[in-house]
Amino acid sequence: MRQMMKPIHALLSALAFSALTPAMADEMNEPWAERAISGHVDQSTLKGRLDRETLDALRDKGETLFGAKFTELDGAGRRMATQAIIPTKRKRPPDLEFQRIAGMDANSCSSCHSHPVIGGAGDFTVNVFVNEGFVNADFDTVDPQFSNERNTNHLMGAGLVELLAREMTADLHRIRKETLHTARETGEPVTANLVTKGISFGRITAEPDGILDIAKIEGVDTDLVIRPFSQKGVMTSLRQFGVNAMNQHHGMQADERFGTRWTGEADFDEDGHDNELTEGDISALTAWQATLPPPIVMVPDNERWREAAAKGGAMFDTIGCNECHVRALPLKSLDFTDPGPFDAAGTLRDAEIDGAIYDLSLMDWAKDLETNDKGEYLIPTFGDLKRHVITDRQVAALGNELLGQRFVERNEFQTSELWGIGSTAPYGHRGDFTTLDGVIRAHGGEARASRDAYIDLSDTDRSALIAWLKTLVIPQ
């Protein structure tokens, strides 16, 4: 009987989409219609440097999309498409549209990114599942050994993070180009250190014949593209992340990856809805995320907390936490071009269209950014945008995943930016540490020395360090 129900269910689903009368179509466009998207953003209108009014209007549309609870009238659901980042067909329709492991798993972006404000982090209850090892598979098992469970990161200050990654990538690519050129010109091997914004990513050696030895590259992919998003550091841009997430979590397909250009189909997931998210829609979503205000350092009203935090901030440097959680990285420009320069196929790229510039200096929060003597903006992420091994045989709790992701080893993670950490409990990539003290004690590998130094502190000094970390908050 169960085998018979599947084709019947598929037939009824197809009829539900194909049998819309004109009256039903009109009702879908009424103010009370059960849909979240009332109109799409036209990408052709987004060119050049946007003024504040135009940028605000685009941001408003992006916030609406981020908070929207998508319905089947918008195209929510991916009946014949998998969660894969490469457009992939299912072998058969799923028994259930919503499924926690392989998605769909949410109606709205803000379902998970909500604490303490929209765009923030998520509790353990909204953890997501990453099955990167099966990007091309019809993945519908609920067995957790085939996925990695991840807690939701906050997006505050995300545009600044992406701009840092772009500048660092450009630096590394320049070093590679100059090293290859020098080796060719001199006829001798040339070794160069891959250092950008004070962060070392190892070294490369170029041979006169153009062969490049990449064995000593550290903490970044061998293409030297800094990918600043996700706990593993495998997502290049907010735009890429948005296209991926819309498909996986909501079954909303972006034209720029799932549309006719790449798949030959306007309705790749065969749910009866063409062109579910336009290029302009993704631009609006990107603009809103890119302009979110960064976290701040709160000055506590309580005098004892202020005194403890001052002491704890100094302790943070003394025990070496700042070697990876670098207090601030310098940023030359606040011009956020969209699309960006380093995305791969399947995400709209800067060479394909005349894109827009979102000037982050137009945002009210930009006036509070500190600058150095070179006029560069100091972005206090408390991170280094580099991957590190953070477990060892004795301290292994943070290496509890069974699968690698995008060729990144299981015990290797990108340094978490600490800004906002006072507002984003729980902690760890799975969100299974309820206290800052607990997640600090779980650091091993390259962080082992700092972790041991923390444990050796007095109770008062450890408490002071926590007091300081709790001042790194998301503004409300």
Coordinates of C-alpha atoms in Angstrom, one line a residue:
M1 CA 0.0 0.0 0.0
R2 CA 2.8 2.4 0.9
Q3 CA 4.4 1.8 -2.5
M4 CA 1.2 2.8 -4.2
M5 CA 0.8 6.0 -2.2
K6 CA 4.0 7.6 -3.5
P7 CA 3.0 8.0 -7.2
I8 CA -0.5 9.0 -6.1
H9 CA 1.0 11.7 -3.8
A10 CA 3.3 12.9 -6.6
L11 CA 0.3 13.1 -9.0
L12 CA -1.8 15.1 -6.5
S13 CA 1.1 17.5 -5.9
A14 CA 1.5 18.1 -9.6
L15 CA -2.2 18.7 -10.0
A16 CA -2.2 21.1 -7.1
F17 CA 0.2 23.4 -9.0
S18 CA -1.1 22.9 -12.6
A19 CA -4.8 23.3 -11.9
L20 CA -4.8 26.9 -10.7
T21 CA -7.8 28.8 -12.2
P22 CA -7.5 32.5 -12.9
A23 CA -9.5 33.3 -9.8
M24 CA -7.2 31.2 -7.7
A25 CA -4.2 33.0 -9.2
D26 CA -5.7 36.3 -8.4
E27 CA -6.3 35.3 -4.8
M28 CA -2.6 34.4 -4.5
N29 CA -1.9 38.1 -5.1
E30 CA -4.4 39.5 -2.6
P31 CA -3.1 41.2 0.6
W32 CA -4.3 38.2 2.7
A33 CA -2.7 35.6 0.4
E34 CA -0.6 33.0 2.2
R35 CA 2.7 33.9 0.7
A36 CA 5.7 35.9 2.0
I37 CA 7.0 37.4 -1.3
S38 CA 4.8 40.0 -2.9
G39 CA 7.3 41.1 -5.5
H40 CA 10.9 40.5 -6.6
V41 CA 13.9 42.9 -6.7
D42 CA 15.1 43.8 -10.2
Q43 CA 18.9 43.3 -10.4
S44 CA 19.2 45.7 -13.4
T45 CA 18.3 48.6 -11.1
L46 CA 21.3 47.9 -8.8
K47 CA 24.3 49.5 -10.4
G48 CA 27.2 51.6 -9.2
R49 CA 27.5 53.3 -5.8
L50 CA 24.1 53.3 -4.1
D51 CA 23.1 56.4 -2.1
R52 CA 21.8 56.1 1.4
E53 CA 18.1 56.2 0.4
T54 CA 18.5 53.5 -2.3
L55 CA 20.6 51.4 0.0
D56 CA 18.1 51.7 2.9
A57 CA 15.3 50.7 0.5
L58 CA 17.3 47.6 -0.6
R59 CA 18.1 46.7 3.0
D60 CA 14.4 46.9 3.9
K61 CA 13.7 44.4 1.1
G62 CA 16.5 42.2 2.4
E63 CA 15.3 42.3 5.9
T64 CA 11.8 41.3 4.7
L65 CA 13.2 38.3 2.9
F66 CA 15.4 37.3 5.9
G67 CA 12.4 37.4 8.3
A68 CA 9.8 36.0 5.8
K69 CA 8.2 32.7 6.6
F70 CA 8.2 31.2 3.1
T71 CA 5.2 29.1 2.0
E72 CA 4.5 26.8 -0.9
L73 CA 3.0 29.7 -2.8
D74 CA 6.5 31.3 -2.8
G75 CA 8.1 28.1 -3.9
A76 CA 9.1 26.8 -0.5
G77 CA 10.0 23.1 -0.7
R78 CA 12.3 21.3 -3.1
R79 CA 10.2 18.4 -4.2
M80 CA 12.6 16.9 -6.7
A81 CA 15.8 18.7 -5.7
T82 CA 18.2 17.6 -2.9
Q83 CA 19.9 19.9 -0.4
A84 CA 23.1 19.7 -2.4
I85 CA 25.0 22.9 -3.2
I86 CA 25.4 21.7 -6.8
P87 CA 21.9 21.4 -8.4
T88 CA 21.0 17.7 -8.0
K89 CA 17.8 15.9 -8.7
R90 CA 16.2 13.4 -6.3
K91 CA 15.5 9.9 -7.4
R92 CA 11.9 10.2 -6.0
P93 CA 9.9 12.8 -4.1
P94 CA 10.5 12.8 -0.3
D95 CA 7.9 11.3 2.0
L96 CA 8.2 14.5 4.2
E97 CA 9.0 18.0 3.1
F98 CA 10.5 18.9 6.5
Q99 CA 13.3 16.8 7.7
R100 CA 15.9 18.0 10.3
I101 CA 19.0 16.2 8.9
A102 CA 18.8 17.0 5.2
G103 CA 16.2 19.8 5.3
M104 CA 14.0 21.5 4.8
D105 CA 14.3 22.4 8.4
A106 CA 13.0 26.0 8.7
N107 CA 10.4 28.4 7.4
S108 CA 12.5 31.5 7.8
C109 CA 16.2 32.7 8.1
S110 CA 15.2 34.4 11.3
S111 CA 13.9 31.1 12.7
C112 CA 17.5 30.4 13.7
H113 CA 19.3 33.7 13.5
S114 CA 17.3 35.4 16.2
H115 CA 19.2 35.9 19.5
P116 CA 19.4 38.6 20.8
V117 CA 18.1 40.3 17.7
I118 CA 17.2 39.3 14.1
G119 CA 20.5 38.3 12.4
G120 CA 21.8 37.0 15.7
A121 CA 22.7 33.5 16.9
G122 CA 20.6 30.5 17.7
D123 CA 20.0 28.1 20.7
F124 CA 20.8 24.4 20.6
T125 CA 17.2 23.7 19.6
V126 CA 17.8 25.2 16.1
N127 CA 21.0 23.4 15.3
V128 CA 21.5 22.5 11.6
F129 CA 23.1 19.6 9.9
V130 CA 25.9 19.8 7.4
N131 CA 26.4 16.8 5.1
E132 CA 29.1 18.2 2.8
G133 CA 30.4 14.7 2.1
F134 CA 27.2 14.1 0.1
V135 CA 26.9 17.2 -2.0
N136 CA 25.8 15.2 -5.0
A137 CA 23.8 12.5 -3.3
D138 CA 20.1 12.0 -2.9
F139 CA 20.5 12.4 0.8
D140 CA 17.5 11.5 2.9
T141 CA 18.7 9.4 5.8
V142 CA 18.3 10.6 9.3
D143 CA 21.4 8.7 10.5
P144 CA 23.6 11.3 12.3
Q145 CA 26.8 9.6 11.3
F146 CA 26.3 11.1 7.8
S147 CA 26.1 14.7 9.0
N148 CA 27.8 17.2 11.3
E149 CA 25.6 19.1 13.7
R150 CA 26.3 22.8 13.9
N151 CA 25.0 25.7 16.1
T152 CA 23.9 28.9 14.4
N153 CA 26.4 31.7 14.3
H154 CA 25.4 35.4 14.4
L155 CA 25.7 37.6 11.4
M156 CA 26.4 41.0 13.1
G157 CA 29.2 42.8 11.4
A158 CA 29.3 40.2 8.6
G159 CA 29.9 42.7 5.9
L160 CA 33.1 43.8 7.6
V161 CA 34.3 40.2 8.0
E162 CA 33.8 39.6 4.3
L163 CA 35.6 42.8 3.4
L164 CA 38.6 41.7 5.5
A165 CA 38.6 38.3 3.8
R166 CA 38.5 39.9 0.4
E167 CA 41.5 42.2 1.2
M168 CA 43.5 39.3 2.7
T169 CA 42.8 37.1 -0.3
A170 CA 43.9 39.9 -2.6
D171 CA 47.2 40.2 -0.6
L172 CA 47.8 36.4 -0.8
H173 CA 47.2 36.3 -4.5
R174 CA 49.5 39.3 -5.0
I175 CA 52.3 37.5 -3.1
R176 CA 51.8 34.3 -5.2
K177 CA 51.9 36.3 -8.4
E178 CA 55.0 38.2 -7.4
T179 CA 56.8 35.0 -6.2
L180 CA 56.1 33.2 -9.5
H181 CA 57.3 36.3 -11.5
T182 CA 60.5 36.6 -9.5
A183 CA 61.3 32.9 -9.9
R184 CA 60.8 33.1 -13.6
E185 CA 62.9 36.3 -14.0
T186 CA 65.8 35.1 -11.8
G187 CA 65.8 31.5 -12.9
E188 CA 66.0 30.5 -9.2
P189 CA 63.5 29.0 -6.7
V190 CA 61.9 31.7 -4.6
T191 CA 60.2 31.2 -1.2
A192 CA 57.8 33.7 0.1
N193 CA 55.9 34.0 3.4
L194 CA 52.1 34.3 3.1
V195 CA 51.4 37.1 5.5
T196 CA 48.5 39.5 5.4
K197 CA 47.3 41.9 8.0
G198 CA 49.8 40.3 10.4
I199 CA 48.4 36.8 10.0
S200 CA 50.7 34.1 8.6
F201 CA 49.3 31.4 6.3
G202 CA 52.6 29.6 5.9
R203 CA 54.7 29.9 2.8
I204 CA 55.1 28.9 -0.8
T205 CA 58.0 28.2 -3.1
A206 CA 58.0 29.0 -6.8
E207 CA 60.2 27.2 -9.3
P208 CA 61.5 29.0 -12.5
D209 CA 59.3 26.7 -14.6
G210 CA 56.1 27.9 -12.9
I211 CA 55.7 24.9 -10.5
L212 CA 54.4 26.1 -7.1
D213 CA 55.1 24.1 -4.0
I214 CA 52.0 24.5 -1.8
A215 CA 52.9 22.0 0.9
K216 CA 53.6 24.6 3.6
I217 CA 50.4 26.6 3.2
E218 CA 48.6 26.8 6.5
G219 CA 45.0 27.5 7.6
V220 CA 43.6 28.3 4.2
D221 CA 42.7 26.4 1.0
T222 CA 45.5 26.0 -1.5
D223 CA 43.8 28.5 -3.9
L224 CA 44.6 31.1 -1.2
V225 CA 41.0 32.3 -1.0
I226 CA 40.0 33.2 2.6
R227 CA 36.5 31.9 3.2
P228 CA 35.3 33.7 6.3
F229 CA 31.9 32.0 6.9
S230 CA 30.9 28.8 8.7
Q231 CA 32.7 27.2 11.6
K232 CA 35.1 25.5 9.1
G233 CA 35.7 28.6 7.0
V234 CA 34.4 27.2 3.8
M235 CA 32.0 29.8 2.6
T236 CA 33.4 32.6 0.5
S237 CA 30.7 35.2 0.7
L238 CA 27.3 36.2 2.2
R239 CA 25.9 35.8 -1.3
Q240 CA 27.2 32.2 -1.6
F241 CA 26.0 31.4 1.9
G242 CA 22.6 32.8 1.1
V243 CA 22.1 30.9 -2.1
N244 CA 23.1 27.7 -0.3
A245 CA 21.0 28.2 2.8
M246 CA 17.9 29.2 0.9
N247 CA 17.9 25.9 -1.0
Q248 CA 18.9 23.7 2.0
H249 CA 16.8 25.2 4.8
H250 CA 13.8 26.5 2.9
G251 CA 13.7 24.9 -0.5
M252 CA 13.8 28.3 -2.1
Q253 CA 16.0 28.2 -5.3
A254 CA 18.0 31.2 -6.5
D255 CA 17.9 31.7 -10.3
E256 CA 21.6 32.4 -10.4
R257 CA 22.4 28.7 -9.5
F258 CA 19.2 26.7 -10.0
G259 CA 17.7 28.7 -12.9
T260 CA 17.8 28.2 -16.7
R261 CA 21.3 29.4 -17.2
W262 CA 22.9 26.5 -15.2
T263 CA 20.3 23.8 -15.2
G264 CA 18.2 24.5 -18.3
E265 CA 15.1 24.6 -16.2
A266 CA 13.1 27.5 -14.7
D267 CA 11.6 25.1 -12.1
F268 CA 14.5 22.9 -11.2
D269 CA 12.9 21.4 -8.1
E270 CA 9.6 20.7 -10.0
D271 CA 7.4 22.3 -7.4
G272 CA 5.4 24.3 -9.9
H273 CA 7.1 27.6 -9.2
D274 CA 9.5 29.3 -11.6
N275 CA 12.1 31.9 -10.6
E276 CA 11.6 31.6 -6.9
L277 CA 14.5 34.0 -6.0
T278 CA 15.8 36.5 -8.5
E279 CA 19.4 37.8 -8.6
G280 CA 18.0 41.0 -7.2
D281 CA 16.4 39.2 -4.2
I282 CA 19.7 37.6 -3.3
S283 CA 21.3 41.1 -3.6
A284 CA 18.8 42.5 -1.2
L285 CA 19.4 39.7 1.2
T286 CA 23.2 40.2 0.9
A287 CA 22.9 44.0 1.4
W288 CA 20.9 43.6 4.6
Q289 CA 23.4 41.2 6.1
A290 CA 26.4 43.1 4.9
T291 CA 25.2 46.3 6.6
L292 CA 24.3 44.8 10.0
P293 CA 26.0 46.7 12.8
P294 CA 29.0 45.0 14.4
P295 CA 29.1 43.9 18.0
I296 CA 30.4 46.3 20.7
V297 CA 32.4 46.3 23.9
M298 CA 29.9 47.1 26.6
V299 CA 30.9 49.2 29.6
P300 CA 29.1 47.6 32.6
D301 CA 27.1 49.7 35.0
N302 CA 28.3 47.6 37.8
E303 CA 31.7 48.9 39.1
R304 CA 33.0 45.5 40.3
W305 CA 32.2 44.1 36.8
R306 CA 34.1 47.0 35.2
E307 CA 37.1 46.4 37.4
A308 CA 37.1 42.7 36.8
A309 CA 36.7 43.2 33.0
A310 CA 39.7 45.5 32.8
K311 CA 41.8 42.9 34.6
G312 CA 40.4 40.1 32.4
G313 CA 41.1 41.9 29.2
A314 CA 44.8 42.1 30.1
M315 CA 44.8 38.5 31.2
F316 CA 43.4 37.5 27.7
D317 CA 46.7 38.8 26.2
T318 CA 48.9 37.5 28.9
I319 CA 47.9 33.8 28.4
G320 CA 48.1 34.1 24.6
C321 CA 44.5 34.0 23.6
N322 CA 45.1 36.9 21.3
E323 CA 47.5 34.9 19.2
C324 CA 44.5 33.5 17.3
H325 CA 41.7 35.7 18.6
V326 CA 43.5 38.8 17.3
R327 CA 41.9 41.9 18.8
A328 CA 41.5 43.9 15.6
L329 CA 42.4 43.5 11.9
P330 CA 43.0 46.6 9.7
L331 CA 40.5 47.2 6.8
K332 CA 41.4 49.7 4.0
S333 CA 37.9 50.2 2.5
L334 CA 34.3 50.1 3.5
D335 CA 33.1 49.7 -0.1
F336 CA 31.2 46.4 -0.3
T337 CA 30.9 45.4 -4.0
D338 CA 28.1 43.0 -4.8
P339 CA 28.6 40.6 -6.4
G340 CA 32.1 40.1 -5.0
P341 CA 35.4 39.2 -6.6
F342 CA 36.1 35.6 -5.4
D343 CA 32.9 33.6 -5.8
A344 CA 32.9 30.5 -7.9
A345 CA 30.4 29.3 -10.6
G346 CA 26.8 29.0 -9.3
T347 CA 27.0 32.4 -7.5
L348 CA 26.7 35.6 -9.4
R349 CA 30.2 37.1 -10.0
D350 CA 31.5 40.6 -10.5
A351 CA 32.7 39.9 -14.1
E352 CA 29.2 38.9 -15.2
I353 CA 27.3 42.1 -14.5
D354 CA 27.8 45.7 -13.6
G355 CA 27.1 45.3 -9.9
A356 CA 26.5 47.7 -7.1
I357 CA 28.6 49.1 -4.3
Y358 CA 27.1 49.2 -0.8
D359 CA 29.1 51.9 1.0
L360 CA 29.2 50.7 4.6
S361 CA 30.5 54.2 5.7
L362 CA 26.9 55.4 5.1
M363 CA 25.7 53.3 8.1
D364 CA 25.3 55.1 11.4
W365 CA 27.5 52.6 13.2
A366 CA 30.5 53.2 10.9
K367 CA 31.3 56.5 12.7
D368 CA 32.2 54.4 15.8
L369 CA 34.9 52.4 14.0
E370 CA 38.4 53.2 15.2
T371 CA 41.2 53.9 12.7
N372 CA 45.0 53.5 12.8
D373 CA 47.6 56.0 11.7
K374 CA 47.3 54.8 8.1
G375 CA 43.6 55.7 8.1
E376 CA 42.6 52.0 8.1
Y377 CA 39.6 50.9 10.0
L378 CA 40.3 48.6 12.9
I379 CA 37.7 45.8 12.9
P380 CA 37.6 44.3 16.4
T381 CA 36.5 40.7 15.5
F382 CA 38.8 39.0 17.9
G383 CA 39.7 36.5 15.2
D384 CA 42.2 35.8 12.4
L385 CA 40.1 34.2 9.6
K386 CA 42.5 31.2 9.7
R387 CA 41.8 27.6 10.4
H388 CA 43.6 25.9 13.3
V389 CA 43.7 22.4 14.8
I390 CA 42.0 22.8 18.1
T391 CA 42.1 19.3 19.5
D392 CA 44.6 16.8 20.6
R393 CA 44.5 13.3 22.2
Q394 CA 44.0 14.6 25.7
V395 CA 41.6 17.5 24.9
A396 CA 39.4 16.2 22.1
A397 CA 35.8 17.4 22.8
L398 CA 35.8 19.9 20.0
G399 CA 36.8 17.2 17.5
N400 CA 33.6 15.2 17.8
E401 CA 32.5 15.4 14.1
L402 CA 32.7 12.2 12.0
L403 CA 33.0 13.9 8.6
G404 CA 35.4 16.3 7.0
Q405 CA 33.9 19.4 5.3
R406 CA 35.3 20.6 1.9
F407 CA 38.5 18.7 2.6
V408 CA 39.0 20.4 6.0
E409 CA 40.0 17.9 8.7
R410 CA 37.6 17.0 11.4
N411 CA 39.6 18.6 14.2
E412 CA 40.4 21.8 12.3
F413 CA 38.1 24.9 12.6
Q414 CA 38.4 28.6 11.7
T415 CA 39.0 30.8 14.7
S416 CA 35.7 31.9 16.1
E417 CA 35.3 35.7 16.1
L418 CA 34.7 36.6 19.8
W419 CA 32.9 39.8 19.2
G420 CA 29.3 39.3 20.4
I421 CA 30.2 36.2 22.4
G422 CA 28.6 37.7 25.5
S423 CA 25.2 37.6 23.7
T424 CA 25.4 34.2 21.9
A425 CA 25.5 31.3 24.4
P426 CA 25.7 28.3 24.0
Y427 CA 29.2 27.8 22.7
G428 CA 31.3 25.5 20.5
H429 CA 30.5 24.5 16.9
R430 CA 27.7 22.2 18.1
G431 CA 26.5 24.6 20.8
D432 CA 26.9 21.9 23.5
F433 CA 28.9 24.0 26.0
T434 CA 26.7 26.1 28.2
T435 CA 29.5 28.3 29.7
L436 CA 32.5 30.2 28.4
D437 CA 34.6 28.5 31.1
G438 CA 33.6 25.1 29.6
V439 CA 34.4 25.9 26.0
I440 CA 37.8 27.4 27.0
R441 CA 38.7 24.2 28.8
A442 CA 37.8 22.3 25.7
H443 CA 40.5 23.9 23.6
G444 CA 43.4 21.6 22.6
G445 CA 45.8 21.4 19.7
E446 CA 47.2 24.8 18.8
A447 CA 45.2 26.4 21.6
R448 CA 46.4 23.9 24.3
A449 CA 49.1 26.2 25.8
S450 CA 46.6 29.0 26.3
R451 CA 44.0 26.6 27.6
D452 CA 46.5 25.2 30.2
A453 CA 47.5 28.7 31.2
Y454 CA 43.9 29.6 31.8
I455 CA 43.4 26.5 34.0
D456 CA 46.5 27.4 36.0
L457 CA 45.1 30.9 36.8
S458 CA 43.6 31.6 40.1
D459 CA 39.8 31.4 40.5
T460 CA 39.7 35.2 40.7
D461 CA 41.7 35.7 37.5
R462 CA 39.6 33.2 35.5
S463 CA 36.5 34.9 36.7
A464 CA 38.0 38.3 35.5
L465 CA 38.6 36.8 32.1
I466 CA 35.0 35.7 31.8
A467 CA 33.9 39.1 33.0
W468 CA 35.7 40.7 30.1
L469 CA 34.4 38.2 27.5
K470 CA 30.8 38.9 28.8
T471 CA 31.3 42.6 27.7
L472 CA 31.6 41.6 24.1
V473 CA 28.0 41.9 23.1
I474 CA 25.5 42.4 20.3
P475 CA 23.8 45.8 20.5
Q476 CA 20.0 45.7 21.0

